[in-house]
Short mmCIF file of C-alpha atoms in Angstrom, two decimals:
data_model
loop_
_atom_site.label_atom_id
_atom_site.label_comp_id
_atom_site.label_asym_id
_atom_site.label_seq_id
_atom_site.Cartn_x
_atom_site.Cartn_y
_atom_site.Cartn_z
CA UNK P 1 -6.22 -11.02 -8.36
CA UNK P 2 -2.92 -12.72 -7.15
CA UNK P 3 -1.26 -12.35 -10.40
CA UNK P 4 -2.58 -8.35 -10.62
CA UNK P 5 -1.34 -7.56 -7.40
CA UNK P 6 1.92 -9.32 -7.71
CA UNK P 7 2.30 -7.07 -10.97
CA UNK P 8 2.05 -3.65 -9.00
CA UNK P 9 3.86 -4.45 -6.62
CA UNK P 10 6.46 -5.12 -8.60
CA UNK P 11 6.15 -2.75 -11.48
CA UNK P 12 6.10 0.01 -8.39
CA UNK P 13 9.20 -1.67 -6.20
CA UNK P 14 7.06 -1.54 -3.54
CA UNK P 15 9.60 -3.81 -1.81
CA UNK P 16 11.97 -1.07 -1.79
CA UNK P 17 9.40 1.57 -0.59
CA UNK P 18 8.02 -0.20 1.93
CA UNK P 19 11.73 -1.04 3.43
CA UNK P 20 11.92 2.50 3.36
CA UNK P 21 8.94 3.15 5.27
CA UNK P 22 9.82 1.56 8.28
CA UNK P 23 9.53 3.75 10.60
CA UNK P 24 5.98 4.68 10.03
CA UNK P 25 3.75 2.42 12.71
CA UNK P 26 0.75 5.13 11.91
CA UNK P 27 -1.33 3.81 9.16
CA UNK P 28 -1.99 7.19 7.71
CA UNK P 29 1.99 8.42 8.06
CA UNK P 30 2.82 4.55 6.85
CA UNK P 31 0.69 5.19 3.55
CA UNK P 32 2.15 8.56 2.48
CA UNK P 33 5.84 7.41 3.15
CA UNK P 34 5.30 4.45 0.78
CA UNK P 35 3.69 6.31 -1.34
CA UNK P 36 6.24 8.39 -1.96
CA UNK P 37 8.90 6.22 -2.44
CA UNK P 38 6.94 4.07 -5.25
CA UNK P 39 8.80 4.10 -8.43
CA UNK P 40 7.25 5.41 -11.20
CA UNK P 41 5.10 8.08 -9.12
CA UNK P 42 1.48 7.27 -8.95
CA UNK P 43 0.59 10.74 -7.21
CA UNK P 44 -0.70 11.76 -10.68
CA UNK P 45 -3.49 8.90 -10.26
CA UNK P 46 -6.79 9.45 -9.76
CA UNK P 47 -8.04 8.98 -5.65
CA UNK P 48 -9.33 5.71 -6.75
CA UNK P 49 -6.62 4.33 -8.74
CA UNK P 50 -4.38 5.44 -5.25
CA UNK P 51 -6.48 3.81 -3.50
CA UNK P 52 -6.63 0.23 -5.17
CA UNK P 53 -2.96 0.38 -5.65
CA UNK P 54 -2.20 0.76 -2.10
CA UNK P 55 -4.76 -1.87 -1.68
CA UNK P 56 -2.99 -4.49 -3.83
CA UNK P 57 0.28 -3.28 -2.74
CA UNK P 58 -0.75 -4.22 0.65
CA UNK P 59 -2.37 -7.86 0.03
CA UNK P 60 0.53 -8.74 -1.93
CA UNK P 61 3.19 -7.59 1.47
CA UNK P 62 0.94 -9.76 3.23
CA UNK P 63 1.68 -12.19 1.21
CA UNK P 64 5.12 -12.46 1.38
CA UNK P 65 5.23 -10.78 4.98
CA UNK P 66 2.06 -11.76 7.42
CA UNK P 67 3.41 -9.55 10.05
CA UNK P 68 1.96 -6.76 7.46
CA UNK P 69 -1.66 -8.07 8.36
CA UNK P 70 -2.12 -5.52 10.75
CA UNK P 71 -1.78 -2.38 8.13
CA UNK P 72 -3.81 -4.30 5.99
CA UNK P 73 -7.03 -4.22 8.21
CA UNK P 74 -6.17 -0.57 9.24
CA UNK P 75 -5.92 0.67 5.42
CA UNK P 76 -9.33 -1.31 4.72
CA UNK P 77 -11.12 -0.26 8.02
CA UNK P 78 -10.71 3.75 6.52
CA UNK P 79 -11.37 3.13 3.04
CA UNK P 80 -14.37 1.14 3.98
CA UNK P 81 -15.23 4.34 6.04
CA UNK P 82 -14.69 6.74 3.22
CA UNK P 83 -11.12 8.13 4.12
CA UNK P 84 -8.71 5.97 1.43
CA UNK P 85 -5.67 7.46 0.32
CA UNK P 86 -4.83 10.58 2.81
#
């Protein structure tokens, strides 16, 4: 899982979007903002797909950022409740 996660982050820069996405402390305003920064575009994606992206996107940040922990928990807390990608 490591090496798949490590691989879209990458592939996407999510690096770069999530620098960009600073400003969002909301989970749900957070999500969208790196969303749309992510390089190629995964908005053509199914819900799903989204959703496991953002998922790996976000273990990987934890990763190499722990302070990102937080997000983490709040993006698993809704998808575990049915809301994922918003």
């Amino acid at each position: 899982m490591l090496a798949l996660q490590r691989l879209i982050y990458d592939f996407l820069d999510a690096e770069k979007a999530i620098s960009e996405s600073v400003d969002h402390n909301e989970i749900h305003e957070w999500v969208n903002a790196v969303l749309d920064k992510l390089e190629p575009s995964v908005k053509g994606y199914t819900k799903k797909q989204i959703d496991i992206a953002v998922m790996l996107i976000l273990c990987e940040q934890m990763v190499r950022d722990p302070s990102y922990k937080n997000y983490l928990n709040s993006y698993y807390e809704l998808y575990r409740e049915g809301g994922g990608k918003f």
